[in-house]
mmCIF file of C-alpha atoms and ligand atoms in Angstrom:
data_model
loop_
_atom_site.group_PDB
_atom_site.id
_atom_site.type_symbol
_atom_site.label_atom_id
_atom_site.label_comp_id
_atom_site.label_asym_id
_atom_site.label_seq_id
_atom_site.Cartn_x
_atom_site.Cartn_y
_atom_site.Cartn_z
ATOM 1 C CA MET A 1 -34.969 47.370 20.582
ATOM 2 C CA PHE A 2 -34.403 46.764 16.613
ATOM 3 C CA SER A 3 -30.919 46.536 16.544
ATOM 4 C CA LYS A 4 -30.684 44.180 19.474
ATOM 5 C CA THR A 5 -32.993 41.568 17.644
ATOM 6 C CA LEU A 6 -31.256 41.899 14.476
ATOM 7 C CA LEU A 7 -27.899 41.391 15.949
ATOM 8 C CA SER A 8 -29.893 38.020 17.681
ATOM 9 C CA LEU A 9 -30.799 37.115 14.008
ATOM 10 C CA VAL A 10 -27.365 37.789 12.542
ATOM 11 C CA VAL A 11 -25.587 35.934 15.451
ATOM 12 C CA LEU A 12 -28.381 33.053 15.192
ATOM 13 C CA ALA A 13 -27.287 32.830 11.388
ATOM 14 C CA ALA A 14 -23.858 32.662 12.037
ATOM 15 C CA SER A 15 -24.214 29.592 14.497
ATOM 16 C CA VAL A 16 -26.230 27.801 11.980
ATOM 17 C CA ALA A 17 -23.680 28.090 9.687
ATOM 18 C CA ALA A 18 -20.983 27.452 12.066
ATOM 19 C CA ALA A 19 -23.108 24.107 12.705
ATOM 20 C CA VAL A 20 -23.001 22.898 9.019
ATOM 21 C CA PRO A 21 -20.245 20.715 8.494
ATOM 22 C CA SER A 22 -18.436 22.042 5.204
ATOM 23 C CA VAL A 23 -20.487 20.289 2.274
ATOM 24 C CA SER A 24 -17.969 20.709 -1.101
ATOM 25 C CA LYS A 25 -19.624 21.197 -4.017
ATOM 26 C CA ARG A 26 -20.037 18.533 -6.466
ATOM 27 C CA ALA A 27 -17.182 19.156 -9.055
ATOM 28 C CA THR A 28 -16.856 18.820 -13.126
ATOM 29 C CA CYS A 29 -12.888 18.523 -13.178
ATOM 30 C CA SER A 30 -10.568 19.800 -15.568
ATOM 31 C CA ASN A 31 -10.925 16.593 -17.379
ATOM 32 C CA GLY A 32 -14.163 16.803 -17.914
ATOM 33 C CA LYS A 33 -14.684 13.547 -14.676
ATOM 34 C CA THR A 34 -17.095 14.695 -11.969
ATOM 35 C CA THR A 35 -16.425 13.703 -8.786
ATOM 36 C CA ALA A 36 -18.831 13.894 -5.194
ATOM 37 C CA ASN A 37 -15.724 16.332 -4.270
ATOM 38 C CA ASP A 38 -13.290 19.089 -5.680
ATOM 39 C CA ALA A 39 -10.497 17.885 -3.744
ATOM 40 C CA CYS A 40 -10.471 14.751 -5.609
ATOM 41 C CA CYS A 41 -9.814 15.963 -8.809
ATOM 42 C CA VAL A 42 -6.375 15.350 -8.503
ATOM 43 C CA TRP A 43 -6.773 11.535 -8.321
ATOM 44 C CA PHE A 44 -8.104 11.036 -11.494
ATOM 45 C CA ASP A 45 -4.968 12.166 -12.932
ATOM 46 C CA VAL A 46 -3.465 9.606 -10.825
ATOM 47 C CA LEU A 47 -5.788 7.098 -11.747
ATOM 48 C CA ASP A 48 -4.845 7.563 -15.403
ATOM 49 C CA ASP A 49 -1.205 7.641 -14.631
ATOM 50 C CA ILE A 50 -0.982 4.755 -12.792
ATOM 51 C CA GLN A 51 -3.266 2.538 -14.936
ATOM 52 C CA ALA A 52 -1.054 3.197 -17.792
ATOM 53 C CA ASN A 53 2.143 3.307 -16.910
ATOM 54 C CA LEU A 54 1.663 0.826 -13.293
ATOM 55 C CA PHE A 55 -0.479 -1.714 -14.226
ATOM 56 C CA HIS A 56 0.559 -1.950 -17.908
ATOM 57 C CA GLY A 57 -2.866 -0.640 -19.344
ATOM 58 C CA GLY A 58 -5.113 -1.914 -16.267
ATOM 59 C CA GLU A 59 -3.657 -5.733 -15.392
ATOM 60 C CA CYS A 60 -5.006 -7.382 -12.601
ATOM 61 C CA GLY A 61 -1.151 -8.573 -12.469
ATOM 62 C CA GLU A 62 1.995 -8.973 -10.163
ATOM 63 C CA ASP A 63 1.786 -5.411 -9.591
ATOM 64 C CA ALA A 64 -1.898 -4.981 -9.151
ATOM 65 C CA HIS A 65 -1.574 -7.980 -6.295
ATOM 66 C CA GLU A 66 1.732 -5.901 -4.923
ATOM 67 C CA SER A 67 -0.182 -2.516 -4.476
ATOM 68 C CA LEU A 68 -3.164 -4.871 -2.226
ATOM 69 C CA ARG A 69 -0.363 -6.493 -0.035
ATOM 70 C CA LEU A 70 1.366 -2.960 0.300
ATOM 71 C CA THR A 71 -1.806 -1.618 1.758
ATOM 72 C CA PHE A 72 -1.615 -4.389 4.285
ATOM 73 C CA HIS A 73 1.607 -3.995 5.126
ATOM 74 C CA ASP A 74 1.609 -0.256 5.535
ATOM 75 C CA ALA A 75 -1.592 -0.473 7.859
ATOM 76 C CA ILE A 76 -1.444 -3.164 9.494
ATOM 77 C CA ALA A 77 1.540 -1.762 11.590
ATOM 78 C CA PHE A 78 -0.076 -0.163 14.226
ATOM 79 C CA SER A 79 -0.391 -1.268 17.784
ATOM 80 C CA PRO A 80 -2.734 0.353 20.699
ATOM 81 C CA SER A 81 -1.263 -2.363 23.158
ATOM 82 C CA LEU A 82 2.599 -1.162 22.141
ATOM 83 C CA THR A 83 1.255 2.627 22.642
ATOM 84 C CA ALA A 84 -0.657 2.099 25.852
ATOM 85 C CA SER A 85 2.707 0.733 27.066
ATOM 86 C CA GLY A 86 4.274 4.052 26.282
ATOM 87 C CA GLN A 87 5.948 3.212 23.393
ATOM 88 C CA PHE A 88 5.399 4.596 20.068
ATOM 89 C CA GLY A 89 2.992 1.905 17.925
ATOM 90 C CA GLY A 90 2.951 2.459 14.950
ATOM 91 C CA GLY A 91 0.761 5.099 12.812
ATOM 92 C CA GLY A 92 -1.303 2.950 10.663
ATOM 93 C CA ALA A 93 -2.191 3.475 6.839
ATOM 94 C CA ASP A 94 0.036 7.016 7.075
ATOM 95 C CA GLY A 95 2.335 5.970 4.093
ATOM 96 C CA SER A 96 5.552 4.757 6.382
ATOM 97 C CA ILE A 97 6.483 2.114 4.624
ATOM 98 C CA MET A 98 7.360 4.490 1.720
ATOM 99 C CA ALA A 99 8.610 7.132 3.973
ATOM 100 C CA HIS A 100 10.662 4.799 6.075
ATOM 101 C CA THR A 101 11.638 1.701 3.530
ATOM 102 C CA ALA A 102 14.946 1.690 4.562
ATOM 103 C CA ASP A 103 13.901 0.919 8.135
ATOM 104 C CA GLU A 104 11.047 -1.071 7.376
ATOM 105 C CA ILE A 105 11.911 -2.988 4.723
ATOM 106 C CA GLY A 106 14.083 -4.793 6.880
ATOM 107 C CA ASP A 107 10.875 -5.997 8.689
ATOM 108 C CA PRO A 108 11.180 -9.958 7.812
ATOM 109 C CA ALA A 109 7.297 -9.609 7.006
ATOM 110 C CA ASN A 110 7.985 -6.846 3.996
ATOM 111 C CA LEU A 111 10.504 -9.084 2.176
ATOM 112 C CA GLY A 112 9.693 -8.511 -1.447
ATOM 113 C CA LEU A 113 7.885 -5.330 -1.270
ATOM 114 C CA ASP A 114 10.803 -2.995 -1.580
ATOM 115 C CA ASP A 115 10.095 -3.188 -5.957
ATOM 116 C CA ILE A 116 6.397 -2.464 -5.458
ATOM 117 C CA ILE A 117 7.580 0.556 -3.102
ATOM 118 C CA GLU A 118 10.190 1.997 -5.475
ATOM 119 C CA ALA A 119 7.441 1.486 -8.854
ATOM 120 C CA GLN A 120 5.038 3.807 -6.759
ATOM 121 C CA ARG A 121 6.825 6.494 -5.175
ATOM 122 C CA PRO A 122 7.822 8.561 -8.111
ATOM 123 C CA PHE A 123 3.784 8.676 -8.625
ATOM 124 C CA ALA A 124 3.115 10.149 -5.248
ATOM 125 C CA ILE A 125 5.890 12.466 -5.996
ATOM 126 C CA LYS A 126 4.948 13.599 -9.109
ATOM 127 C CA HIS A 127 1.391 14.137 -8.069
ATOM 128 C CA ASN A 128 2.271 15.930 -4.640
ATOM 129 C CA VAL A 129 -0.405 13.231 -3.049
ATOM 130 C CA SER A 130 0.624 11.985 0.337
ATOM 131 C CA PHE A 131 2.321 8.605 0.545
ATOM 132 C CA GLY A 132 -0.544 7.159 2.800
ATOM 133 C CA ASP A 133 -3.098 7.897 0.432
ATOM 134 C CA PHE A 134 -1.191 6.995 -2.580
ATOM 135 C CA ILE A 135 -0.490 3.222 -0.947
ATOM 136 C CA GLN A 136 -4.095 2.729 -0.864
ATOM 137 C CA PHE A 137 -5.484 4.403 -3.758
ATOM 138 C CA ALA A 138 -3.141 2.223 -5.627
ATOM 139 C CA GLY A 139 -4.315 -0.968 -4.049
ATOM 140 C CA ALA A 140 -8.006 0.064 -4.626
ATOM 141 C CA VAL A 141 -7.234 0.615 -8.171
ATOM 142 C CA GLY A 142 -5.201 -2.570 -8.200
ATOM 143 C CA VAL A 143 -8.152 -4.362 -7.369
ATOM 144 C CA SER A 144 -10.830 -2.831 -9.725
ATOM 145 C CA ASN A 145 -8.282 -4.299 -12.381
ATOM 146 C CA CYS A 146 -9.282 -8.164 -11.214
ATOM 147 C CA ASN A 147 -12.579 -10.099 -12.766
ATOM 148 C CA GLY A 148 -15.317 -9.398 -10.556
ATOM 149 C CA ALA A 149 -13.991 -7.588 -7.816
ATOM 150 C CA PRO A 150 -16.067 -5.046 -5.484
ATOM 151 C CA GLN A 151 -15.413 -1.637 -6.047
ATOM 152 C CA ILE A 152 -12.975 -0.693 -2.823
ATOM 153 C CA ALA A 153 -13.624 2.672 -0.857
ATOM 154 C CA PHE A 154 -10.877 5.491 -1.106
ATOM 155 C CA LEU A 155 -10.658 8.184 1.541
ATOM 156 C CA ALA A 156 -8.047 10.810 0.783
ATOM 157 C CA GLY A 157 -6.371 13.282 3.115
ATOM 158 C CA ARG A 158 -3.537 11.700 5.283
ATOM 159 C CA SER A 159 -0.805 13.576 6.186
ATOM 160 C CA ASN A 160 2.799 12.893 5.046
ATOM 161 C CA ASP A 161 4.320 13.043 7.973
ATOM 162 C CA SER A 162 5.183 9.726 9.566
ATOM 163 C CA GLN A 163 7.423 7.851 12.222
ATOM 164 C CA PRO A 164 9.043 4.405 10.846
ATOM 165 C CA ALA A 165 6.638 1.802 12.370
ATOM 166 C CA PRO A 166 7.986 -0.744 14.818
ATOM 167 C CA HIS A 167 8.955 -4.039 13.505
ATOM 168 C CA GLY A 168 7.325 -7.490 14.537
ATOM 169 C CA LEU A 169 3.907 -6.279 14.126
ATOM 170 C CA ILE A 170 2.932 -7.295 10.765
ATOM 171 C CA PRO A 171 1.933 -11.172 10.130
ATOM 172 C CA LEU A 172 4.276 -13.621 9.401
ATOM 173 C CA PRO A 173 3.493 -17.083 6.938
ATOM 174 C CA THR A 174 5.616 -18.940 10.266
ATOM 175 C CA ASP A 175 3.058 -17.320 12.706
ATOM 176 C CA SER A 176 0.186 -19.601 14.078
ATOM 177 C CA SER A 177 -3.161 -18.780 13.884
ATOM 178 C CA SER A 178 -3.436 -17.873 17.529
ATOM 179 C CA ALA A 179 -0.682 -15.568 17.046
ATOM 180 C CA ILE A 180 -1.869 -13.575 13.873
ATOM 181 C CA LEU A 181 -5.666 -13.306 15.363
ATOM 182 C CA ALA A 182 -4.107 -11.933 18.385
ATOM 183 C CA ARG A 183 -1.870 -9.409 16.469
ATOM 184 C CA VAL A 184 -5.192 -8.205 14.113
ATOM 185 C CA LYS A 185 -7.119 -8.568 17.399
ATOM 186 C CA ASP A 186 -4.593 -5.517 18.814
ATOM 187 C CA ALA A 187 -4.774 -3.721 15.673
ATOM 188 C CA GLY A 188 -8.757 -3.756 15.992
ATOM 189 C CA PHE A 189 -9.903 -6.408 13.933
ATOM 190 C CA SER A 190 -11.913 -9.424 15.248
ATOM 191 C CA ALA A 191 -11.585 -13.120 14.057
ATOM 192 C CA VAL A 192 -14.134 -12.705 11.259
ATOM 193 C CA GLU A 193 -12.553 -9.781 10.108
ATOM 194 C CA LEU A 194 -9.234 -11.566 9.784
ATOM 195 C CA VAL A 195 -10.882 -13.920 6.916
ATOM 196 C CA TRP A 196 -12.592 -11.059 4.976
ATOM 197 C CA LEU A 197 -9.169 -9.472 4.996
ATOM 198 C CA LEU A 198 -7.683 -12.986 3.378
ATOM 199 C CA ILE A 199 -10.184 -12.550 0.985
ATOM 200 C CA SER A 200 -7.497 -10.566 -0.679
ATOM 201 C CA HIS A 201 -5.352 -14.139 -1.140
ATOM 202 C CA THR A 202 -8.000 -14.731 -3.915
ATOM 203 C CA VAL A 203 -5.436 -12.350 -6.500
ATOM 204 C CA GLY A 204 -2.200 -13.364 -4.972
ATOM 205 C CA ALA A 205 0.570 -15.170 -6.135
ATOM 206 C CA GLN A 206 3.968 -15.915 -3.974
ATOM 207 C CA ASP A 207 7.504 -14.866 -4.975
ATOM 208 C CA LYS A 208 9.924 -15.158 -1.924
ATOM 209 C CA VAL A 209 8.640 -17.958 0.104
ATOM 210 C CA ASP A 210 9.865 -20.046 -2.500
ATOM 211 C CA ASP A 211 11.902 -18.410 -4.959
ATOM 212 C CA SER A 212 12.043 -21.145 -7.092
ATOM 213 C CA ILE A 213 8.650 -20.883 -7.906
ATOM 214 C CA PRO A 214 8.072 -17.135 -8.591
ATOM 215 C CA GLY A 215 4.382 -16.114 -9.253
ATOM 216 C CA ALA A 216 2.779 -19.478 -7.776
ATOM 217 C CA PRO A 217 -0.732 -18.870 -6.917
ATOM 218 C CA PHE A 218 -2.610 -19.326 -4.219
ATOM 219 C CA ASP A 219 -5.184 -20.543 -6.249
ATOM 220 C CA SER A 220 -6.085 -21.710 -9.371
ATOM 221 C CA THR A 221 -7.755 -18.406 -10.830
ATOM 222 C CA PRO A 222 -5.060 -15.838 -9.703
ATOM 223 C CA SER A 223 -6.940 -12.421 -11.752
ATOM 224 C CA ASP A 224 -10.126 -13.279 -10.474
ATOM 225 C CA PHE A 225 -11.677 -12.059 -7.543
ATOM 226 C CA ASP A 226 -13.686 -15.339 -6.716
ATOM 227 C CA ALA A 227 -14.019 -18.005 -3.889
ATOM 228 C CA GLN A 228 -11.910 -20.297 -5.560
ATOM 229 C CA PHE A 229 -8.993 -19.520 -2.626
ATOM 230 C CA PHE A 230 -11.185 -20.562 -0.106
ATOM 231 C CA VAL A 231 -12.248 -23.266 -1.743
ATOM 232 C CA GLU A 232 -8.764 -24.846 -2.787
ATOM 233 C CA THR A 233 -6.961 -24.153 0.505
ATOM 234 C CA MET A 234 -9.544 -26.820 1.751
ATOM 235 C CA ILE A 235 -7.876 -29.558 -0.509
ATOM 236 C CA ASN A 236 -5.761 -31.947 1.053
ATOM 237 C CA GLY A 237 -2.224 -30.648 0.128
ATOM 238 C CA THR A 238 -0.263 -33.868 -1.660
ATOM 239 C CA LEU A 239 2.464 -32.266 -3.103
ATOM 240 C CA VAL A 240 5.693 -29.834 -2.980
ATOM 241 C CA PRO A 241 5.222 -27.388 -6.065
ATOM 242 C CA GLY A 242 8.468 -26.206 -5.962
ATOM 243 C CA ASN A 243 12.206 -27.288 -5.074
ATOM 244 C CA GLY A 244 11.446 -28.131 -1.248
ATOM 245 C CA LEU A 245 9.122 -27.046 1.647
ATOM 246 C CA HIS A 246 10.481 -23.421 2.763
ATOM 247 C CA ASP A 247 9.401 -22.001 5.992
ATOM 248 C CA GLY A 248 5.938 -20.839 5.788
ATOM 249 C CA GLU A 249 5.183 -23.026 2.964
ATOM 250 C CA VAL A 250 2.601 -26.454 3.576
ATOM 251 C CA LEU A 251 1.696 -29.158 1.281
ATOM 252 C CA SER A 252 -0.285 -27.622 -2.191
ATOM 253 C CA PRO A 253 -3.109 -29.400 -4.015
ATOM 254 C CA TYR A 254 -1.732 -29.193 -7.332
ATOM 255 C CA PRO A 255 1.151 -28.573 -9.371
ATOM 256 C CA GLY A 256 2.245 -24.840 -9.323
ATOM 257 C CA GLU A 257 -0.399 -23.835 -6.719
ATOM 258 C CA PHE A 258 1.343 -22.622 -3.087
ATOM 259 C CA ARG A 259 -0.155 -22.712 0.226
ATOM 260 C CA LEU A 260 1.342 -20.552 3.068
ATOM 261 C CA GLN A 261 1.143 -21.920 6.268
ATOM 262 C CA SER A 262 -0.818 -19.394 7.909
ATOM 263 C CA ASP A 263 -3.671 -19.702 5.176
ATOM 264 C CA PHE A 264 -3.986 -23.589 6.031
ATOM 265 C CA ALA A 265 -3.977 -22.800 9.498
ATOM 266 C CA ILE A 266 -6.541 -19.986 9.815
ATOM 267 C CA ALA A 267 -8.887 -21.974 7.093
ATOM 268 C CA ARG A 268 -8.637 -24.740 10.172
ATOM 269 C CA ASP A 269 -8.635 -22.720 13.290
ATOM 270 C CA PRO A 270 -12.275 -23.378 14.802
ATOM 271 C CA ASN A 271 -12.334 -19.461 15.660
ATOM 272 C CA THR A 272 -12.224 -18.642 11.407
ATOM 273 C CA SER A 273 -13.017 -22.157 9.976
ATOM 274 C CA CYS A 274 -17.102 -21.288 9.545
ATOM 275 C CA GLU A 275 -16.242 -17.577 8.279
ATOM 276 C CA TRP A 276 -13.997 -19.436 5.625
ATOM 277 C CA GLN A 277 -16.414 -21.464 4.180
ATOM 278 C CA LYS A 278 -19.055 -19.015 4.163
ATOM 279 C CA MET A 279 -16.741 -17.030 1.276
ATOM 280 C CA ILE A 280 -17.272 -20.174 -0.707
ATOM 281 C CA SER A 281 -21.072 -20.470 -0.174
ATOM 282 C CA ASN A 282 -22.232 -16.695 -0.731
ATOM 283 C CA ARG A 283 -20.672 -14.627 -2.815
ATOM 284 C CA ALA A 284 -22.615 -11.201 -2.348
ATOM 285 C CA ASN A 285 -21.703 -11.300 1.310
ATOM 286 C CA MET A 286 -17.676 -12.083 -0.249
ATOM 287 C CA LEU A 287 -17.727 -8.946 -1.790
ATOM 288 C CA ALA A 288 -19.519 -6.623 0.897
ATOM 289 C CA ARG A 289 -17.527 -7.860 3.675
ATOM 290 C CA PHE A 290 -14.181 -7.172 1.605
ATOM 291 C CA GLN A 291 -15.358 -3.530 0.643
ATOM 292 C CA GLN A 292 -16.190 -2.900 4.527
ATOM 293 C CA VAL A 293 -13.342 -4.390 6.025
ATOM 294 C CA MET A 294 -10.370 -2.726 3.410
ATOM 295 C CA LYS A 295 -12.239 0.767 4.281
ATOM 296 C CA LYS A 296 -11.661 -0.223 7.700
ATOM 297 C CA LEU A 297 -7.998 -1.231 7.158
ATOM 298 C CA SER A 298 -7.342 1.453 4.986
ATOM 299 C CA THR A 299 -8.364 4.474 7.498
ATOM 300 C CA LEU A 300 -6.309 2.490 10.501
ATOM 301 C CA GLY A 301 -4.813 5.163 12.822
ATOM 302 C CA PHE A 302 -6.931 7.937 11.332
ATOM 303 C CA ASP A 303 -10.362 9.447 11.803
ATOM 304 C CA GLN A 304 -12.398 8.592 9.026
ATOM 305 C CA SER A 305 -14.473 12.392 9.109
ATOM 306 C CA THR A 306 -11.474 14.038 9.142
ATOM 307 C CA LEU A 307 -10.764 12.564 5.457
ATOM 308 C CA THR A 308 -12.088 13.334 1.986
ATOM 309 C CA ASP A 309 -14.428 10.078 0.228
ATOM 310 C CA CYS A 310 -13.146 10.075 -2.971
ATOM 311 C CA SER A 311 -14.388 6.664 -3.944
ATOM 312 C CA ASP A 312 -16.095 8.003 -6.733
ATOM 313 C CA VAL A 313 -12.534 7.743 -8.482
ATOM 314 C CA ILE A 314 -12.292 3.966 -7.988
ATOM 315 C CA PRO A 315 -12.975 2.149 -11.411
ATOM 316 C CA VAL A 316 -16.019 0.176 -11.156
ATOM 317 C CA PRO A 317 -14.909 -3.465 -11.534
ATOM 318 C CA THR A 318 -15.781 -5.316 -14.704
ATOM 319 C CA GLY A 319 -16.246 -8.610 -15.492
ATOM 320 C CA THR A 320 -17.499 -12.079 -14.626
ATOM 321 C CA VAL A 321 -16.465 -14.992 -12.097
ATOM 322 C CA ARG A 322 -16.928 -18.836 -12.439
ATOM 323 C CA ASP A 323 -19.114 -20.275 -9.328
ATOM 324 C CA PRO A 324 -17.030 -21.857 -7.089
ATOM 325 C CA PHE A 325 -15.438 -25.464 -8.554
ATOM 326 C CA LEU A 326 -13.253 -27.770 -7.702
ATOM 327 C CA PRO A 327 -10.314 -28.120 -10.082
ATOM 328 C CA ALA A 328 -10.124 -31.079 -12.308
ATOM 329 C CA GLY A 329 -8.950 -34.205 -10.640
ATOM 330 C CA LYS A 330 -10.130 -33.542 -7.236
ATOM 331 C CA SER A 331 -13.477 -34.914 -6.129
ATOM 332 C CA MET A 332 -15.391 -33.486 -3.020
ATOM 333 C CA SER A 333 -13.508 -36.530 -0.943
ATOM 334 C CA ASP A 334 -10.337 -34.709 -1.105
ATOM 335 C CA ILE A 335 -12.193 -31.723 0.719
ATOM 336 C CA GLU A 336 -10.900 -31.280 4.819
ATOM 337 C CA ALA A 337 -13.925 -29.597 5.630
ATOM 338 C CA ALA A 338 -13.033 -27.649 8.872
ATOM 339 C CA CYS A 339 -16.677 -26.313 10.456
ATOM 340 C CA SER A 340 -18.269 -28.352 12.614
ATOM 341 C CA SER A 341 -21.432 -26.355 12.352
ATOM 342 C CA THR A 342 -22.547 -26.032 8.647
ATOM 343 C CA PRO A 343 -21.716 -28.805 5.809
ATOM 344 C CA PHE A 344 -19.214 -28.151 3.178
ATOM 345 C CA PRO A 345 -20.936 -26.713 -0.221
ATOM 346 C CA THR A 346 -21.333 -29.451 -2.674
ATOM 347 C CA LEU A 347 -19.235 -28.421 -5.933
ATOM 348 C CA SER A 348 -18.407 -30.136 -8.869
ATOM 349 C CA ALA A 349 -14.920 -30.713 -10.534
ATOM 350 C CA ASP A 350 -13.844 -29.678 -13.940
ATOM 351 C CA SER A 351 -13.598 -32.697 -16.098
ATOM 352 C CA GLY A 352 -10.067 -33.970 -17.467
ATOM 353 C CA PRO A 353 -6.538 -35.118 -15.700
ATOM 354 C CA VAL A 354 -5.273 -32.535 -12.973
ATOM 355 C CA THR A 355 -3.449 -29.827 -14.564
ATOM 356 C CA THR A 356 -0.546 -27.695 -13.742
ATOM 357 C CA ILE A 357 -1.364 -24.056 -12.397
ATOM 358 C CA PRO A 358 0.314 -21.978 -14.354
ATOM 359 C CA ALA A 359 2.142 -18.686 -12.348
ATOM 360 C CA VAL A 360 1.181 -15.106 -12.408
ATOM 361 C CA ASN A 361 3.190 -13.453 -15.399
ATOM 362 C CA LEU A 362 5.801 -11.094 -13.628
ATOM 363 C CA ASP A 363 5.200 -7.923 -14.923
ATOM 364 C CA SER A 364 8.725 -6.102 -14.949
HETATM 365 C C1 HEM B 1 -2.788 -12.084 7.943
HETATM 366 C C2 HEM B 1 -1.709 -12.489 7.394
HETATM 367 C C3 HEM B 1 -1.365 -12.734 6.488
HETATM 368 C C4 HEM B 1 -0.015 -13.207 5.923
HETATM 369 C C5 HEM B 1 0.732 -14.330 6.926
HETATM 370 C C6 HEM B 1 0.244 -12.917 4.920
HETATM 371 C C7 HEM B 1 1.494 -13.483 3.973
HETATM 372 C C8 HEM B 1 1.882 -13.412 2.458
HETATM 373 C C9 HEM B 1 2.859 -13.598 2.202
HETATM 374 C C10 HEM B 1 4.193 -14.390 2.764
HETATM 375 C C11 HEM B 1 2.805 -13.436 0.510
HETATM 376 C C12 HEM B 1 3.706 -13.754 -0.093
HETATM 377 C C13 HEM B 1 4.749 -12.603 -0.637
HETATM 378 C C14 HEM B 1 5.633 -13.239 -1.468
HETATM 379 O O1 HEM B 1 6.609 -14.171 -1.387
HETATM 380 O O2 HEM B 1 5.460 -12.639 -2.643
HETATM 381 C C15 HEM B 1 1.830 -12.851 0.509
HETATM 382 C C16 HEM B 1 1.426 -12.320 -0.442
HETATM 383 C C17 HEM B 1 0.000 -11.338 -1.134
HETATM 384 N N1 HEM B 1 -1.017 -11.146 0.522
HETATM 385 FE FE1 HEM B 1 -0.886 -11.634 2.014
HETATM 386 N N2 HEM B 1 -0.591 -12.242 4.238
HETATM 387 C C18 HEM B 1 -1.572 -11.750 4.729
HETATM 388 C C19 HEM B 1 -2.937 -10.998 5.142
HETATM 389 C C20 HEM B 1 -2.690 -10.165 3.872
HETATM 390 C C21 HEM B 1 -3.637 -8.935 3.975
HETATM 391 C C22 HEM B 1 -4.535 -8.679 4.505
HETATM 392 C C23 HEM B 1 -3.990 -8.732 2.082
HETATM 393 C C24 HEM B 1 -4.627 -7.243 2.224
HETATM 394 C C25 HEM B 1 -5.243 -6.720 2.584
HETATM 395 C C26 HEM B 1 -2.843 -9.112 1.409
HETATM 396 C C27 HEM B 1 -2.597 -9.215 0.384
HETATM 397 C C28 HEM B 1 -1.775 -9.611 -0.398
HETATM 398 C C29 HEM B 1 -1.638 -10.324 -1.647
HETATM 399 C C30 HEM B 1 -2.369 -9.591 -2.728
HETATM 400 C C31 HEM B 1 -0.177 -10.912 -2.222
HETATM 401 C C32 HEM B 1 -0.189 -11.259 -3.279
HETATM 402 C C33 HEM B 1 1.326 -10.237 -3.543
HETATM 403 C C34 HEM B 1 1.435 -11.072 -5.262
HETATM 404 O O3 HEM B 1 1.225 -11.320 -5.698
HETATM 405 O O4 HEM B 1 3.052 -10.520 -5.829
HETATM 406 N N3 HEM B 1 -2.408 -10.476 2.970
HETATM 407 N N4 HEM B 1 0.918 -12.750 1.964
#
């Protein structure tokens, strides 16, 4: 009798232990930093290394921008509908763009990403982390260097096994807004989530659509995580910033500023125009939505519960940004408001003559 009771207690204790998920201990890493999980310690070493040696001492410069762009290009080549048709639909944020660069760089949408892939790869190998993890980590750290940015989540633990992603799944600036909406829907993103993803273009520039003006930014404040991208894409385009209008480019409102055809179209599409405008009127919402959608993007193709949350390794961004404004020389009459249900927010213009928007300094 006694031994039977003891046995049941032992069995009960064992089953309770099995039911409790393995909680990993808060860790103090060898460099003295603390994190929620000891598996995250390696990322502090990666952080110090890339801030010093990839992001030039923690800049929100071209390498940070390209690192953010790379998170999207690795992850979005993911198509459940292709998988359902019996073909390989891509592995999402699996690092395949770094593991199979020779193949994936042949996708026209990946034009210009070879430099950042080659710059990043040695860091991933040196620290023995997977390419998929590294790409998402570098993107989150790069964003943290930009003034006023939100802290992006980082989950670690993606396998380093991947297959080359199918070509044709990454949106091109020449695609129509309906084609882009359909593509991201297949990958699991709604129309408003597409707008949230495009918050990224507030810290962006182009090099390759018109290679006569490398570093031509998408807004007048490419190091600030502000809403200027959403304001300036709504200003009437009047000029060609480079040596002609190229495929994927439309008229720009300022000398030096570059406007992608896809951004122009999504800003004015009835499915997305009101969400676009909302980014101007509610900054807290913009930051929260970017955090939300980047967590989803960065884990595309993975079960989040199988990954380890190492978000506390990502630096808390600093810096402040201005409230949305109209750059000098423009007025509210230059705004092409596209949301029929809500008036465009009233913005004041900087004083002085129209200025040329300077190109982003090219890091290398
Ligand atoms: C949805 C449709 C999208 C299209 C068609 C698109 C297209 C482009 C193009 C053509 C460029 C310029 C590349 C060059 O010439 O160097 C660019 C830059 C950029 N894109 Fe996108 N993009 C999209 C979405 C995204 C998303 C979702 C992200 C990130 C989450 C992103 C992040 C960036 C960044 C940060 C840059 C600037 C890179 C730099 O300054 O060097 N884009 N994008």
